[in-house]
Amino acid sequence: MGEPDIEKIKERLAGLLVDVDQLEKEADGFPAVYANAARIRAALNMIRVNLGGSVFE
Amino acid sequence: MNSQPYWNPYLETMPLERLRDLQLAKFKRLISWAYQKSPYYRELYREAGLKPADIHTWDDVRRVPQTDKACLNQAQETEPFPYGGRLCVPLTGVAEFRQTSGTTGSPVYQADTWQDWEWWSEAWCYILWSQGYRPADRVFIPFGYNIFVAFWAGHYAAEKLGCEVVPGGVLDTAARILKIRELKATALMGTPTYILNMAHTALDKLNIDPAELTVERITCAGEPGASIPSTKKRMEDAWGAKVFDHAGATEIGAWGYECIDQPGGIHANEGMFLVELEDIVTGEIIDEPNRPGKMIITALDRQAQPCIRFDSKDIIEWSADPCSCGRSYRLVKGGVQGREDDITKVKGVLLSPTAIEEVVRGFPELSDEYEVVVDRNGDTNPLL
């Protein structure tokens, strides 16, 4: 069982959050994409909380 | 992955000092959110002469006004219907409705966004993983899925862990037991009273010994029984399974859990909640172990209707000993001992109903039900 590299995970997460922001913008007028992107954001925010962050960042 | 003992090895073993820094940072963000988004919280803090930018230290945190169930009921009377001014998101952002049972007053309506719902199940993941739930488990949930939050989040957390979840929904007790036997379920969730009731039904009506079924672990909620040694033993003996406690409430979230080491208490999930303990008489914050007080709790990541410095009326105390599991999250000794409202003075001594339950359920010849009567006889009030 390896030790998780927290900084690397945080970096990866930041990139994913930027991507999901962009996905939401590009999904304007496409509910099926927008709604699923919002759920991805909620899951990513829980990763943020699990890394000591806040959903209010 | 399955041999990893912690759901979150980063937070659950974080040194306490770093954990405190993290909590303070999260608390500041939460206060800013509530102040900006909720008319109720903004007014509450304005009246106290407090702005989010004023909060820098733990002493500042302690100056933030507390709320309690009466405050929540009062806030609920304002717009927008039905949640009132505590709501921090537009009504279109609310994904889930739940309500409290109203045992101690009018029910409180609880709005949750989808983000909050993810948060609920995440908090339950800490509970279930720490109690040994793994993807190979088949989890039977004998719960009437309804307006009360109860085991909803346990259901979604078990799914997130990768378990197979069997919703026990509207089946009656006998049908549930037969389904547990038919599917060889390995885990259960229920209130202590119902878990005992299921065992009786299995034996008395179906001639099935629940200890011979395949259930290995049971997670309890809703009553303090799973932290009361004699009640826990009664359930474990009946089912031949390990019984674990967890603590939570609709307006707070799932804030505490007993881990697989069964240390005689529950861990406060200090990565997601700020648990403060306050002396009932003086209001002084209690950090030392073995001194009971009432719990003031903050859910650090709840969006729609934040729970900030909420006076839960629950009586708890910190344990002097760290848990053998290695988590740095502090242990609440003996779980929730009772509610401030339930504490009775008998012959000058403060008595909680849980202390009586521990004695009554320690006698195997007595049944599960009991009634406590505190009479008044002149200057004394004997316990009958």
Short mmCIF file of C-alpha atoms in Angstrom, two decimals:
data_model
loop_
_atom_site.label_atom_id
_atom_site.label_comp_id
_atom_site.label_asym_id
_atom_site.label_seq_id
_atom_site.Cartn_x
_atom_site.Cartn_y
_atom_site.Cartn_z
CA MET A 1 0.00 0.00 0.00
CA GLY A 2 1.75 3.17 -1.19
CA GLU A 3 1.57 6.57 0.46
CA PRO A 4 -0.72 8.92 -1.50
CA ASP A 5 1.05 11.96 -2.93
CA ILE A 6 -1.31 14.65 -1.64
CA GLU A 7 0.24 17.55 -3.53
CA LYS A 8 0.06 15.67 -6.81
CA ILE A 9 -3.60 14.81 -6.17
CA LYS A 10 -4.37 18.45 -5.35
CA GLU A 11 -2.72 19.55 -8.58
CA ARG A 12 -4.69 17.02 -10.61
CA LEU A 13 -7.91 18.07 -8.88
CA ALA A 14 -7.33 21.74 -9.67
CA GLY A 15 -7.00 20.85 -13.34
CA LEU A 16 -10.20 18.81 -13.28
CA LEU A 17 -12.13 21.65 -11.64
CA VAL A 18 -10.99 24.02 -14.38
CA ASP A 19 -12.10 21.46 -16.97
CA VAL A 20 -15.52 21.01 -15.41
CA ASP A 21 -15.98 24.81 -15.25
CA GLN A 22 -15.29 24.93 -18.96
CA LEU A 23 -17.57 21.97 -19.63
CA GLU A 24 -20.44 23.74 -17.85
CA LYS A 25 -19.88 26.89 -19.93
CA GLU A 26 -19.78 24.95 -23.17
CA ALA A 27 -22.91 22.99 -22.21
CA ASP A 28 -25.12 26.08 -22.22
CA GLY A 29 -28.36 24.94 -23.88
CA PHE A 30 -27.48 21.25 -23.43
CA PRO A 31 -29.16 20.10 -20.18
CA ALA A 32 -27.95 16.52 -20.44
CA VAL A 33 -24.33 17.64 -20.40
CA TYR A 34 -24.77 20.50 -17.93
CA ALA A 35 -26.55 18.37 -15.28
CA ASN A 36 -23.93 15.66 -15.43
CA ALA A 37 -21.12 18.21 -15.28
CA ALA A 38 -22.73 19.62 -12.11
CA ARG A 39 -22.66 16.17 -10.55
CA ILE A 40 -19.01 15.76 -11.49
CA ARG A 41 -18.33 19.10 -9.79
CA ALA A 42 -20.05 17.90 -6.60
CA ALA A 43 -17.90 14.76 -6.57
CA LEU A 44 -14.74 16.79 -7.23
CA ASN A 45 -15.65 19.10 -4.36
CA MET A 46 -15.81 16.09 -2.06
CA ILE A 47 -12.29 15.18 -3.14
CA ARG A 48 -11.34 18.74 -2.21
CA VAL A 49 -12.93 18.30 1.25
CA ASN A 50 -11.10 15.00 1.70
CA LEU A 51 -7.84 16.84 1.03
CA GLY A 52 -8.55 19.37 3.76
CA GLY A 53 -10.20 21.96 1.54
CA SER A 54 -13.66 23.47 1.66
CA VAL A 55 -16.68 23.39 -0.64
CA PHE A 56 -16.75 27.17 -0.22
CA GLU A 57 -13.39 27.76 -1.96
CA MET B 1 -7.16 -0.80 -1.36
CA ASN B 2 -9.46 -2.92 0.82
CA SER B 3 -6.73 -3.48 3.45
CA GLN B 4 -6.42 0.29 3.96
CA PRO B 5 -7.93 0.78 7.45
CA TYR B 6 -8.85 4.43 6.92
CA TRP B 7 -11.34 5.87 4.46
CA ASN B 8 -9.16 8.97 4.43
CA PRO B 9 -5.59 8.22 5.56
CA TYR B 10 -4.69 11.90 5.10
CA LEU B 11 -7.30 13.49 7.37
CA GLU B 12 -8.02 10.70 9.84
CA THR B 13 -4.39 10.51 10.98
CA MET B 14 -3.57 14.20 10.71
CA PRO B 15 -1.80 15.59 13.79
CA LEU B 16 -4.30 17.47 15.97
CA GLU B 17 -2.53 20.81 15.67
CA ARG B 18 -2.77 20.75 11.86
CA LEU B 19 -6.35 19.58 12.11
CA ARG B 20 -7.19 22.61 14.27
CA ASP B 21 -5.63 24.96 11.68
CA LEU B 22 -7.65 23.28 8.96
CA GLN B 23 -10.87 23.58 10.98
CA LEU B 24 -10.27 27.27 11.63
CA ALA B 25 -9.66 27.96 7.94
CA LYS B 26 -12.81 26.08 6.99
CA PHE B 27 -14.85 27.81 9.69
CA LYS B 28 -13.88 31.25 8.31
CA ARG B 29 -15.02 30.27 4.82
CA LEU B 30 -18.30 28.90 6.17
CA ILE B 31 -19.07 32.06 8.12
CA SER B 32 -18.41 34.20 5.04
CA TRP B 33 -20.75 32.01 3.00
CA ALA B 34 -23.54 32.15 5.58
CA TYR B 35 -23.15 35.91 6.08
CA GLN B 36 -23.31 36.61 2.36
CA LYS B 37 -26.09 34.18 1.47
CA SER B 38 -28.45 33.85 4.45
CA PRO B 39 -30.60 36.74 5.77
CA TYR B 40 -31.01 34.84 9.04
CA TYR B 41 -27.30 34.40 9.74
CA ARG B 42 -26.47 37.92 8.53
CA GLU B 43 -28.96 39.41 10.99
CA LEU B 44 -27.78 37.11 13.79
CA TYR B 45 -24.17 38.18 13.32
CA ARG B 46 -25.02 41.86 12.82
CA GLU B 47 -26.87 41.85 16.13
CA ALA B 48 -23.75 40.39 17.73
CA GLY B 49 -21.59 43.06 16.08
CA LEU B 50 -19.70 40.44 14.16
CA LYS B 51 -18.43 40.34 10.58
CA PRO B 52 -16.71 37.39 8.91
CA ALA B 53 -13.50 39.40 8.62
CA ASP B 54 -13.42 39.63 12.44
CA ILE B 55 -12.70 35.94 12.83
CA HIS B 56 -9.01 35.16 13.12
CA THR B 57 -8.54 33.02 16.23
CA TRP B 58 -10.31 30.36 18.27
CA ASP B 59 -11.35 33.05 20.74
CA ASP B 60 -13.13 34.77 17.83
CA VAL B 61 -14.87 31.51 16.97
CA ARG B 62 -16.20 31.29 20.51
CA ARG B 63 -17.78 34.72 20.10
CA VAL B 64 -19.91 33.55 17.18
CA PRO B 65 -23.51 33.27 18.43
CA GLN B 66 -24.87 29.79 18.92
CA THR B 67 -28.12 28.52 17.46
CA ASP B 68 -30.45 25.80 18.69
CA LYS B 69 -33.59 24.02 17.56
CA ALA B 70 -35.80 26.95 18.65
CA CYS B 71 -33.72 29.33 16.48
CA LEU B 72 -34.10 27.01 13.50
CA ASN B 73 -37.86 26.84 14.02
CA GLN B 74 -38.04 30.62 14.27
CA ALA B 75 -35.96 31.12 11.12
CA GLN B 76 -38.20 28.69 9.29
CA GLU B 77 -41.19 31.01 9.77
CA THR B 78 -39.65 33.57 7.39
CA GLU B 79 -39.37 33.50 3.58
CA PRO B 80 -38.64 31.59 1.41
CA PHE B 81 -41.22 28.88 2.11
CA PRO B 82 -40.76 26.26 3.49
CA TYR B 83 -37.17 26.70 4.71
CA GLY B 84 -36.98 30.34 5.77
CA GLY B 85 -34.07 32.75 5.95
CA ARG B 86 -31.43 30.21 6.91
CA LEU B 87 -31.42 29.05 3.30
CA CYS B 88 -28.22 30.02 1.48
CA VAL B 89 -29.12 28.91 -2.04
CA PRO B 90 -32.00 29.67 -4.41
CA LEU B 91 -34.91 27.26 -4.07
CA THR B 92 -33.99 25.93 -7.51
CA GLY B 93 -30.70 24.75 -6.01
CA VAL B 94 -32.41 22.52 -3.44
CA ALA B 95 -32.21 18.86 -4.44
CA GLU B 96 -33.45 17.08 -1.30
CA PHE B 97 -36.06 17.68 1.39
CA ARG B 98 -35.85 15.99 4.77
CA GLN B 99 -37.25 16.97 8.16
CA THR B 100 -36.60 16.26 11.80
CA SER B 101 -39.07 14.08 13.68
CA GLY B 102 -40.28 16.95 15.84
CA THR B 103 -39.71 14.98 19.05
CA THR B 104 -38.60 18.12 20.90
CA GLY B 105 -40.82 20.67 19.12
CA SER B 106 -42.00 21.50 15.62
CA PRO B 107 -40.20 19.65 12.84
CA VAL B 108 -37.30 21.47 11.21
CA TYR B 109 -37.31 21.31 7.41
CA GLN B 110 -33.88 20.60 6.01
CA ALA B 111 -32.90 21.59 2.50
CA ASP B 112 -29.89 19.99 0.86
CA THR B 113 -28.26 20.75 -2.47
CA TRP B 114 -26.86 17.90 -4.52
CA GLN B 115 -23.47 18.95 -3.16
CA ASP B 116 -24.86 18.51 0.38
CA TRP B 117 -26.20 15.11 -0.54
CA GLU B 118 -22.72 14.10 -1.74
CA TRP B 119 -21.42 15.46 1.56
CA TRP B 120 -23.93 13.38 3.55
CA SER B 121 -22.89 10.15 1.87
CA GLU B 122 -19.21 11.08 2.19
CA ALA B 123 -19.58 11.46 5.96
CA TRP B 124 -21.23 8.04 6.04
CA CYS B 125 -18.35 6.55 4.03
CA TYR B 126 -16.07 7.35 6.97
CA ILE B 127 -18.49 5.46 9.23
CA LEU B 128 -18.91 2.37 7.11
CA TRP B 129 -15.28 1.98 6.02
CA SER B 130 -14.08 2.33 9.63
CA GLN B 131 -16.53 -0.42 10.64
CA GLY B 132 -15.17 -2.86 8.07
CA TYR B 133 -17.64 -2.45 5.22
CA ARG B 134 -15.97 -3.39 1.94
CA PRO B 135 -17.11 -3.99 -1.67
CA ALA B 136 -17.77 -7.69 -0.97
CA ASP B 137 -20.50 -6.79 1.52
CA ARG B 138 -24.17 -7.24 0.72
CA VAL B 139 -25.85 -4.60 2.86
CA PHE B 140 -29.50 -4.98 3.79
CA ILE B 141 -31.18 -1.75 4.90
CA PRO B 142 -34.45 -2.44 6.75
CA PHE B 143 -35.62 1.14 6.79
CA GLY B 144 -38.82 2.85 5.59
CA TYR B 145 -37.27 5.21 3.04
CA ASN B 146 -39.18 8.42 3.75
CA ILE B 147 -38.94 12.08 4.81
CA PHE B 148 -36.55 11.30 7.67
CA VAL B 149 -32.86 11.18 6.76
CA ALA B 150 -32.11 8.10 8.94
CA PHE B 151 -30.28 5.58 6.73
CA TRP B 152 -30.63 7.30 3.35
CA ALA B 153 -27.03 8.47 3.39
CA GLY B 154 -25.91 5.08 4.69
CA HIS B 155 -27.49 3.60 1.58
CA TYR B 156 -25.61 5.93 -0.77
CA ALA B 157 -22.37 5.59 1.16
CA ALA B 158 -22.51 1.80 0.94
CA GLU B 159 -22.99 2.18 -2.82
CA LYS B 160 -20.02 4.55 -3.01
CA LEU B 161 -17.86 2.05 -1.15
CA GLY B 162 -18.77 -0.51 -3.77
CA CYS B 163 -21.03 -2.65 -1.60
CA GLU B 164 -24.15 -4.28 -2.96
CA VAL B 165 -27.14 -2.57 -1.35
CA VAL B 166 -30.51 -4.24 -0.77
CA PRO B 167 -33.19 -1.68 0.16
CA GLY B 168 -35.49 -3.24 2.77
CA GLY B 169 -38.15 -0.56 2.19
CA VAL B 170 -41.76 -1.42 2.94
CA LEU B 171 -41.26 -5.11 3.70
CA ASP B 172 -42.54 -6.14 7.13
CA THR B 173 -40.10 -7.43 9.72
CA ALA B 174 -40.63 -11.12 8.98
CA ALA B 175 -40.23 -10.56 5.23
CA ARG B 176 -37.02 -8.63 5.88
CA ILE B 177 -35.56 -11.48 7.90
CA LEU B 178 -36.48 -13.99 5.23
CA LYS B 179 -34.84 -11.75 2.59
CA ILE B 180 -31.68 -11.46 4.69
CA ARG B 181 -31.55 -15.25 4.87
CA GLU B 182 -32.39 -15.72 1.18
CA LEU B 183 -29.72 -13.25 -0.02
CA LYS B 184 -27.12 -14.06 2.66
CA ALA B 185 -26.76 -10.39 3.59
CA THR B 186 -23.56 -9.59 5.49
CA ALA B 187 -24.46 -6.23 7.03
CA LEU B 188 -27.46 -4.38 8.44
CA MET B 189 -28.36 -0.88 9.54
CA GLY B 190 -31.07 -0.02 12.08
CA THR B 191 -31.99 1.53 15.39
CA PRO B 192 -31.02 -0.62 18.41
CA THR B 193 -34.69 -1.07 19.29
CA TYR B 194 -35.50 -2.36 15.83
CA ILE B 195 -32.43 -4.59 15.62
CA LEU B 196 -33.54 -6.26 18.88
CA ASN B 197 -37.13 -6.42 17.63
CA MET B 198 -35.96 -8.16 14.43
CA ALA B 199 -34.09 -10.73 16.51
CA HIS B 200 -37.23 -11.46 18.55
CA THR B 201 -39.36 -11.75 15.42
CA ALA B 202 -36.86 -14.14 13.85
CA LEU B 203 -36.85 -16.40 16.90
CA ASP B 204 -40.47 -16.18 18.00
CA LYS B 205 -42.35 -16.01 14.70
CA LEU B 206 -40.03 -17.66 12.18
CA ASN B 207 -38.07 -20.04 14.38
CA ILE B 208 -34.87 -18.63 12.88
CA ASP B 209 -31.85 -17.99 15.07
CA PRO B 210 -30.46 -14.67 13.78
CA ALA B 211 -27.02 -15.65 15.07
CA GLU B 212 -27.00 -18.42 12.45
CA LEU B 213 -27.62 -15.97 9.60
CA THR B 214 -24.73 -14.46 7.65
CA VAL B 215 -24.84 -10.95 9.15
CA GLU B 216 -21.35 -9.95 10.32
CA ARG B 217 -21.81 -6.29 11.19
CA ILE B 218 -24.64 -3.97 12.18
CA THR B 219 -24.52 -0.19 12.16
CA CYS B 220 -26.88 1.55 14.55
CA ALA B 221 -28.23 5.07 14.69
CA GLY B 222 -31.08 7.04 16.16
CA GLU B 223 -30.71 5.89 19.77
CA PRO B 224 -27.71 5.67 22.09
CA GLY B 225 -28.07 1.87 22.54
CA ALA B 226 -25.12 0.76 20.45
CA SER B 227 -22.80 2.70 22.77
CA ILE B 228 -24.42 1.28 25.91
CA PRO B 229 -22.38 -1.86 26.68
CA SER B 230 -25.26 -4.05 27.87
CA THR B 231 -27.50 -3.14 24.92
CA LYS B 232 -24.64 -3.61 22.48
CA LYS B 233 -23.91 -7.04 23.99
CA ARG B 234 -27.58 -8.00 23.78
CA MET B 235 -27.63 -7.16 20.05
CA GLU B 236 -24.26 -8.81 19.36
CA ASP B 237 -25.29 -11.99 21.16
CA ALA B 238 -28.63 -12.12 19.35
CA TRP B 239 -27.15 -11.64 15.88
CA GLY B 240 -23.69 -13.16 16.31
CA ALA B 241 -22.40 -9.95 14.71
CA LYS B 242 -20.36 -6.89 15.62
CA VAL B 243 -22.55 -3.91 16.44
CA PHE B 244 -21.31 -0.37 15.86
CA ASP B 245 -22.64 3.03 16.81
CA HIS B 246 -22.67 6.24 14.85
CA ALA B 247 -23.96 9.70 15.75
CA GLY B 248 -25.76 12.21 13.61
CA ALA B 249 -28.83 14.36 13.19
CA THR B 250 -30.83 15.81 10.31
CA GLU B 251 -29.82 19.41 10.93
CA ILE B 252 -26.17 18.51 11.69
CA GLY B 253 -25.07 15.55 9.58
CA ALA B 254 -23.35 12.26 10.42
CA TRP B 255 -20.65 13.59 12.72
CA GLY B 256 -19.30 10.60 14.64
CA TYR B 257 -18.51 6.92 14.31
CA GLU B 258 -17.38 3.94 16.29
CA CYS B 259 -14.49 2.24 14.52
CA ILE B 260 -13.81 -1.48 14.16
CA ASP B 261 -11.68 -1.52 17.34
CA GLN B 262 -14.84 -0.74 19.37
CA PRO B 263 -12.98 1.54 21.78
CA GLY B 264 -15.99 2.32 23.96
CA GLY B 265 -16.69 5.56 22.19
CA ILE B 266 -17.11 7.26 18.85
CA HIS B 267 -14.64 9.32 16.83
CA ALA B 268 -15.73 12.86 16.04
CA ASN B 269 -15.20 13.38 12.31
CA GLU B 270 -13.02 16.43 12.84
CA GLY B 271 -12.16 16.86 9.18
CA MET B 272 -15.79 17.61 8.36
CA PHE B 273 -17.15 18.94 11.67
CA LEU B 274 -16.06 21.23 14.46
CA VAL B 275 -17.15 19.67 17.76
CA GLU B 276 -16.99 21.96 20.79
CA LEU B 277 -17.91 20.93 24.28
CA GLU B 278 -19.42 23.44 26.70
CA ASP B 279 -19.97 23.27 30.43
CA ILE B 280 -23.74 23.16 31.03
CA VAL B 281 -23.60 25.61 33.92
CA THR B 282 -20.74 28.00 33.18
CA GLY B 283 -20.64 27.87 29.37
CA GLU B 284 -16.88 27.35 29.57
CA ILE B 285 -15.35 25.39 26.67
CA ILE B 286 -14.16 21.98 27.81
CA ASP B 287 -11.07 20.55 26.15
CA GLU B 288 -9.99 18.16 28.87
CA PRO B 289 -11.19 14.53 29.04
CA ASN B 290 -13.67 12.96 31.46
CA ARG B 291 -15.71 16.12 31.96
CA PRO B 292 -19.22 16.03 30.49
CA GLY B 293 -20.73 18.98 28.71
CA LYS B 294 -23.11 19.76 25.92
CA MET B 295 -22.04 19.56 22.32
CA ILE B 296 -21.90 22.70 20.18
CA ILE B 297 -21.32 21.59 16.63
CA THR B 298 -20.56 23.08 13.24
CA ALA B 299 -20.83 21.23 9.94
CA LEU B 300 -17.93 22.74 8.03
CA ASP B 301 -19.06 22.01 4.47
CA ARG B 302 -22.84 22.17 4.37
CA GLN B 303 -24.19 24.65 1.82
CA ALA B 304 -27.97 24.96 1.70
CA GLN B 305 -28.72 25.41 5.39
CA PRO B 306 -25.46 25.64 7.29
CA CYS B 307 -25.26 24.31 10.82
CA ILE B 308 -23.04 26.77 12.68
CA ARG B 309 -22.28 26.51 16.40
CA PHE B 310 -25.48 24.55 16.89
CA ASP B 311 -26.35 23.70 20.48
CA SER B 312 -27.36 20.08 20.01
CA LYS B 313 -28.21 19.56 23.71
CA ASP B 314 -26.33 16.25 23.45
CA ILE B 315 -24.25 15.41 26.50
CA ILE B 316 -20.81 14.06 25.64
CA GLU B 317 -17.30 13.95 27.08
CA TRP B 318 -13.85 13.51 25.57
CA SER B 319 -11.97 10.30 26.25
CA ALA B 320 -8.61 10.46 27.99
CA ASP B 321 -7.18 7.69 25.85
CA PRO B 322 -6.41 7.71 22.15
CA CYS B 323 -7.98 4.91 20.13
CA SER B 324 -5.89 1.88 19.23
CA CYS B 325 -7.00 2.30 15.59
CA GLY B 326 -4.50 5.14 15.11
CA ARG B 327 -7.00 7.82 14.11
CA SER B 328 -6.17 11.23 15.49
CA TYR B 329 -9.85 12.21 15.47
CA ARG B 330 -10.77 12.51 19.14
CA LEU B 331 -12.89 9.91 20.87
CA VAL B 332 -16.20 10.79 22.49
CA LYS B 333 -16.25 8.48 25.49
CA GLY B 334 -19.30 6.21 25.59
CA GLY B 335 -20.91 8.00 22.63
CA VAL B 336 -23.76 10.41 23.22
CA GLN B 337 -24.71 9.96 26.87
CA GLY B 338 -28.08 11.66 26.62
CA ARG B 339 -29.68 14.99 26.04
CA GLU B 340 -29.51 17.99 28.32
CA ASP B 341 -33.33 17.94 28.39
CA ASP B 342 -33.41 14.30 29.57
CA ILE B 343 -31.02 14.65 32.47
CA THR B 344 -32.96 14.23 35.71
CA LYS B 345 -31.83 15.00 39.21
CA VAL B 346 -32.49 12.02 41.48
CA LYS B 347 -31.55 12.52 45.12
CA GLY B 348 -29.23 15.33 44.06
CA VAL B 349 -27.41 13.28 41.44
CA LEU B 350 -27.64 14.00 37.71
CA LEU B 351 -28.99 10.90 36.01
CA SER B 352 -29.23 10.12 32.32
CA PRO B 353 -31.71 7.51 30.99
CA THR B 354 -28.80 5.76 29.24
CA ALA B 355 -27.32 4.89 32.64
CA ILE B 356 -30.59 3.14 33.53
CA GLU B 357 -30.63 1.31 30.20
CA GLU B 358 -27.12 0.01 30.87
CA VAL B 359 -28.35 -1.56 34.15
CA VAL B 360 -31.69 -2.88 32.88
CA ARG B 361 -30.27 -4.48 29.75
CA GLY B 362 -27.48 -6.04 31.80
CA PHE B 363 -30.01 -8.56 33.15
CA PRO B 364 -30.69 -11.18 30.47
CA GLU B 365 -33.87 -12.26 32.26
CA LEU B 366 -35.43 -8.80 31.70
CA SER B 367 -37.05 -7.90 28.38
CA ASP B 368 -35.95 -4.97 26.18
CA GLU B 369 -38.63 -2.52 27.26
CA TYR B 370 -38.62 -0.48 30.47
CA GLU B 371 -40.15 2.66 31.93
CA VAL B 372 -38.47 5.12 34.27
CA VAL B 373 -40.64 6.95 36.83
CA VAL B 374 -39.12 9.68 38.98
CA ASP B 375 -41.61 10.34 41.80
CA ARG B 376 -41.65 13.19 44.27
CA ASN B 377 -41.90 12.28 47.94
CA GLY B 378 -41.41 15.26 50.21
CA ASP B 379 -37.89 16.55 49.68
CA THR B 380 -36.72 13.44 47.88
CA ASN B 381 -37.51 12.15 44.42
CA PRO B 382 -37.04 8.39 44.41
CA LEU B 383 -36.53 6.43 41.23
CA LEU B 384 -39.17 3.75 40.75
#
